[in-house]
Amino acid sequence: MRTRVTDMLGIELPIFAFSHCRDVVAAVSRAGGMGVLGALYFTPEELEMELKWIDDHVDGKPYGVDVVMPASYAGADFAPEELVGRLQGMIPEGHRAFVDDLLAAHNVPESSGEAGKVLLGWTDATARPQVEVALRHPIALLANALGPPPADVVELAHQHGVKVAALASTPRHAVKQVEVGVDIVVAQGTEAGGHTGEITTMVLIPQVVDAVDVPVLAAGGIGDGRQMAAGMALGAEGVWTGSIWLTVEEADTPAMARQRILAATSRDTVRSRSWTGKPARLLKNEWTDAWESEDSPGTLPMPLQFMLVSDALRRIGRSDASELATFPAGQIIGTMNQVKSAKDVVFDLVSGYIEAVERLGGLEK
Ligand SMILES: Cc1cc2nc3c(=O)[nH]c(=O)nc-3n(C[C@H](O)[C@H](O)[C@H](O)COP(=O)(O)O)c2cc1C
């Protein structure tokens, strides 16, 4: 299957798998697609270890790294050394009390006092070291969520021979990304898991394809070969997927989350600011409902919201309060009912795509 994207990156199949799990990334790249590791949760030292592992397990096949460099966030003008302290001071006491009360109402045990990661890689200061680590490895693609990456980061990647992709949820975003030198636009519809806009994949893809001259990948709601064929019919030159890898054999998704996804319908997700402060599609449950309730103090801007809730989410994950455990998930979870290997998911996408294209070809006769 050849498109401008497969030629650009030297891959056999225009299938991209976003995952925070190195095993999934390596398995998809070995199967002929391209695994892209989400760097967000890793410190630069941890990312170095993950990428070293992928280098050792990917059989020389191309893979990518995804960072989150938002175009705007609270505290963007603070110096890196004072960033965390100053941001912590911006979180109102009323918000802290709301989270404490919510957890107490669900009998979530107190914090062990262990310091967690409160900022993650979604500020310029925390994402740049991740980019530096990534570029020391033989990556083929650097992707950025949440707006156009800084122009100097795009240039640095290009100097290393690395192509740059960026996620767009409007044609206007896509044009801005191309202006800073992005090589591939990932047009992501509102169905998608994680940070997401308001326009559906079906409506968005042709608009983005018409707005830019670089190749476009279709993202949001792609779970089988028919959806892949639809994305390609709309003008995309490949597909970018996230949710479908949460339940593959190789994924490190916690058992409870895996069960929730396998049982969920496509109505069980919601676009909510309760995780990071920017709208993200999450599993809908008592956590997301609480932030929409009358008692809610409202969410805080990125990155304050995650700083406010990160310890709470960790405590929930270790407790029996599974009714509060939310995580990013797209509407496609409604059709994810079986655990398969990543290789089989890639194979099913390709065979379903071929069947769909042949069926459409047959209609012409
Ligand atoms: C659990 C999860 C975490 C995600 N985290 C990120 C992220 O850190 N960076 C990013 O660019 N996209 C992230 N995404 C979005 C994916 O890159 C992808 O665009 C999206 O999953 C595609 O839609 P789908 O979920 O319907 O396949 C995430 C998606 C999921 C499901």
Short mmCIF file of N, CA, C and O and ligand atoms in Angstrom, two decimals, residues 18 20 38-41 66-68 143-146 167 186 188-189 191-195 219-222 240-244 246 275 327-332, ligand 1:
data_model
loop_
_atom_site.label_atom_id
_atom_site.label_comp_id
_atom_site.label_asym_id
_atom_site.label_seq_id
_atom_site.Cartn_x
_atom_site.Cartn_y
_atom_site.Cartn_z
N PHE A 18 -0.62 5.44 17.85
CA PHE A 18 -0.17 6.22 18.99
C PHE A 18 -0.34 5.37 20.24
O PHE A 18 -1.42 4.81 20.47
N HIS A 20 1.26 4.94 24.61
CA HIS A 20 2.25 5.24 25.66
C HIS A 20 3.04 3.99 26.00
O HIS A 20 3.88 4.03 26.90
N GLY A 38 4.03 7.92 22.90
CA GLY A 38 3.65 9.15 23.60
C GLY A 38 4.63 9.41 24.74
O GLY A 38 4.76 8.59 25.66
N ALA A 39 5.35 10.55 24.67
CA ALA A 39 6.41 10.82 25.64
C ALA A 39 5.90 11.48 26.91
O ALA A 39 6.62 11.57 27.90
N LEU A 40 4.66 11.95 26.88
CA LEU A 40 4.11 12.83 27.91
C LEU A 40 4.43 12.42 29.34
O LEU A 40 4.83 13.23 30.15
N TYR A 41 4.23 11.14 29.68
CA TYR A 41 4.35 10.72 31.07
C TYR A 41 5.78 10.44 31.51
O TYR A 41 6.01 10.12 32.67
N ASP A 66 5.95 11.11 20.15
CA ASP A 66 4.95 12.19 20.21
C ASP A 66 5.16 13.00 21.49
O ASP A 66 5.24 12.44 22.58
N VAL A 67 5.26 14.32 21.33
CA VAL A 67 5.37 15.20 22.49
C VAL A 67 4.14 16.12 22.51
O VAL A 67 3.42 16.20 21.52
N VAL A 68 3.94 16.77 23.65
CA VAL A 68 2.79 17.67 23.75
C VAL A 68 3.31 19.07 24.05
O VAL A 68 3.68 19.37 25.18
N ALA A 143 6.04 13.82 16.47
CA ALA A 143 4.67 14.35 16.35
C ALA A 143 4.38 15.27 17.52
O ALA A 143 4.95 15.10 18.61
N ASN A 144 3.52 16.23 17.30
CA ASN A 144 3.13 17.15 18.38
C ASN A 144 1.61 17.26 18.46
O ASN A 144 0.93 17.42 17.45
N ALA A 145 1.12 17.18 19.71
CA ALA A 145 -0.31 17.40 19.94
C ALA A 145 -0.52 18.87 20.27
O ALA A 145 0.43 19.58 20.55
N LEU A 146 -1.75 19.30 20.26
CA LEU A 146 -2.13 20.62 20.78
C LEU A 146 -1.47 21.81 20.11
O LEU A 146 -0.81 22.62 20.75
N LEU A 167 -1.04 17.29 15.21
CA LEU A 167 -2.47 17.00 15.24
C LEU A 167 -3.26 18.28 15.06
O LEU A 167 -2.97 19.30 15.70
N VAL A 186 -2.04 15.47 10.97
CA VAL A 186 -2.97 14.45 11.46
C VAL A 186 -4.29 15.16 11.74
O VAL A 186 -4.39 15.95 12.69
N GLN A 188 -7.65 15.19 13.19
CA GLN A 188 -8.29 14.36 14.21
C GLN A 188 -9.69 14.85 14.56
O GLN A 188 -9.87 15.98 15.01
N GLY A 189 -10.66 14.00 14.33
CA GLY A 189 -12.06 14.35 14.59
C GLY A 189 -12.43 14.23 16.06
O GLY A 189 -11.69 13.64 16.87
N GLU A 191 -14.43 12.39 17.60
CA GLU A 191 -14.65 11.04 18.13
C GLU A 191 -13.45 10.50 18.89
O GLU A 191 -13.53 9.53 19.65
N ALA A 192 -12.28 11.10 18.62
CA ALA A 192 -11.01 10.56 19.10
C ALA A 192 -10.87 10.57 20.60
O ALA A 192 -11.42 11.43 21.29
N GLY A 193 -10.09 9.64 21.12
CA GLY A 193 -9.70 9.66 22.52
C GLY A 193 -8.63 10.72 22.73
O GLY A 193 -7.86 11.02 21.83
N GLY A 194 -8.58 11.30 23.92
CA GLY A 194 -7.57 12.32 24.22
C GLY A 194 -8.05 13.71 23.83
O GLY A 194 -9.25 13.91 23.57
N HIS A 195 -7.12 14.68 23.79
CA HIS A 195 -7.50 16.06 23.46
C HIS A 195 -8.12 16.10 22.08
O HIS A 195 -7.55 15.55 21.13
N ALA A 219 -7.65 10.67 11.60
CA ALA A 219 -7.65 10.18 12.98
C ALA A 219 -8.99 10.45 13.63
O ALA A 219 -9.66 11.43 13.32
N GLY A 220 -9.35 9.56 14.55
CA GLY A 220 -10.60 9.74 15.29
C GLY A 220 -11.64 8.75 14.82
O GLY A 220 -12.20 8.90 13.74
N GLY A 221 -11.85 7.69 15.61
CA GLY A 221 -12.89 6.73 15.28
C GLY A 221 -12.48 5.68 14.27
O GLY A 221 -13.34 5.03 13.67
N ILE A 222 -11.17 5.47 14.10
CA ILE A 222 -10.76 4.45 13.13
C ILE A 222 -10.39 3.16 13.87
O ILE A 222 -9.44 3.13 14.65
N TRP A 240 -4.23 7.41 11.55
CA TRP A 240 -3.54 7.59 12.83
C TRP A 240 -4.53 7.14 13.90
O TRP A 240 -5.63 7.70 13.99
N THR A 241 -4.16 6.15 14.67
CA THR A 241 -5.11 5.52 15.60
C THR A 241 -4.56 5.56 17.04
O THR A 241 -3.34 5.57 17.23
N GLY A 242 -5.46 5.57 18.02
CA GLY A 242 -5.00 5.58 19.42
C GLY A 242 -5.75 4.58 20.27
O GLY A 242 -5.18 3.63 20.81
N SER A 243 -7.08 4.74 20.34
CA SER A 243 -7.86 3.92 21.27
C SER A 243 -7.71 2.42 21.03
O SER A 243 -7.65 1.64 21.99
N ILE A 244 -7.66 2.00 19.76
CA ILE A 244 -7.69 0.54 19.50
C ILE A 244 -6.50 -0.21 20.11
O ILE A 244 -6.57 -1.42 20.28
N LEU A 246 -5.41 0.25 23.14
CA LEU A 246 -5.53 0.16 24.60
C LEU A 246 -5.83 -1.27 25.06
O LEU A 246 -5.53 -1.64 26.19
N TRP A 275 -9.54 16.49 33.12
CA TRP A 275 -8.25 15.79 33.20
C TRP A 275 -7.10 16.79 33.09
O TRP A 275 -6.21 16.84 33.93
N PHE A 327 -9.96 7.89 32.04
CA PHE A 327 -8.75 7.95 31.21
C PHE A 327 -9.19 8.29 29.79
O PHE A 327 -10.37 8.12 29.45
N PRO A 328 -8.28 8.75 28.93
CA PRO A 328 -8.67 9.09 27.57
C PRO A 328 -9.15 7.86 26.80
O PRO A 328 -8.51 6.81 26.87
N ALA A 329 -10.25 8.01 26.10
CA ALA A 329 -10.79 6.91 25.29
C ALA A 329 -11.72 7.50 24.24
O ALA A 329 -12.49 8.41 24.54
N GLY A 330 -11.65 6.98 23.02
CA GLY A 330 -12.48 7.49 21.93
C GLY A 330 -13.76 6.69 21.77
O GLY A 330 -13.93 5.62 22.36
N GLN A 331 -14.67 7.20 20.95
CA GLN A 331 -15.97 6.54 20.77
C GLN A 331 -15.83 5.13 20.19
O GLN A 331 -16.71 4.30 20.35
N ILE A 332 -14.69 4.86 19.55
CA ILE A 332 -14.50 3.54 18.93
C ILE A 332 -14.46 2.42 19.98
O ILE A 332 -14.60 1.25 19.65
C1 LIG B 1 -5.17 6.92 26.02
C2 LIG B 1 -4.88 7.98 24.99
C3 LIG B 1 -3.91 8.92 25.25
C4 LIG B 1 -3.60 9.89 24.30
N1 LIG B 1 -2.57 10.77 24.54
C5 LIG B 1 -2.11 11.55 23.52
C6 LIG B 1 -0.90 12.29 23.66
O1 LIG B 1 -0.26 12.29 24.71
N2 LIG B 1 -0.46 12.99 22.58
C7 LIG B 1 -1.15 12.97 21.37
O2 LIG B 1 -0.67 13.58 20.41
N3 LIG B 1 -2.30 12.31 21.23
C8 LIG B 1 -2.78 11.58 22.26
N4 LIG B 1 -3.93 10.84 22.09
C9 LIG B 1 -4.66 10.95 20.81
C10 LIG B 1 -4.09 9.98 19.78
O3 LIG B 1 -2.83 10.44 19.32
C11 LIG B 1 -5.01 9.84 18.55
O4 LIG B 1 -5.04 11.06 17.83
C12 LIG B 1 -6.43 9.44 18.86
O5 LIG B 1 -6.44 8.39 19.79
C13 LIG B 1 -7.12 9.01 17.56
O6 LIG B 1 -8.47 8.71 17.77
P1 LIG B 1 -9.00 7.26 18.25
O7 LIG B 1 -8.79 7.24 19.74
O8 LIG B 1 -10.43 7.26 17.87
O9 LIG B 1 -8.17 6.22 17.53
C14 LIG B 1 -4.30 9.91 23.06
C15 LIG B 1 -5.31 8.98 22.83
C16 LIG B 1 -5.62 8.02 23.78
C17 LIG B 1 -6.72 7.03 23.49
#
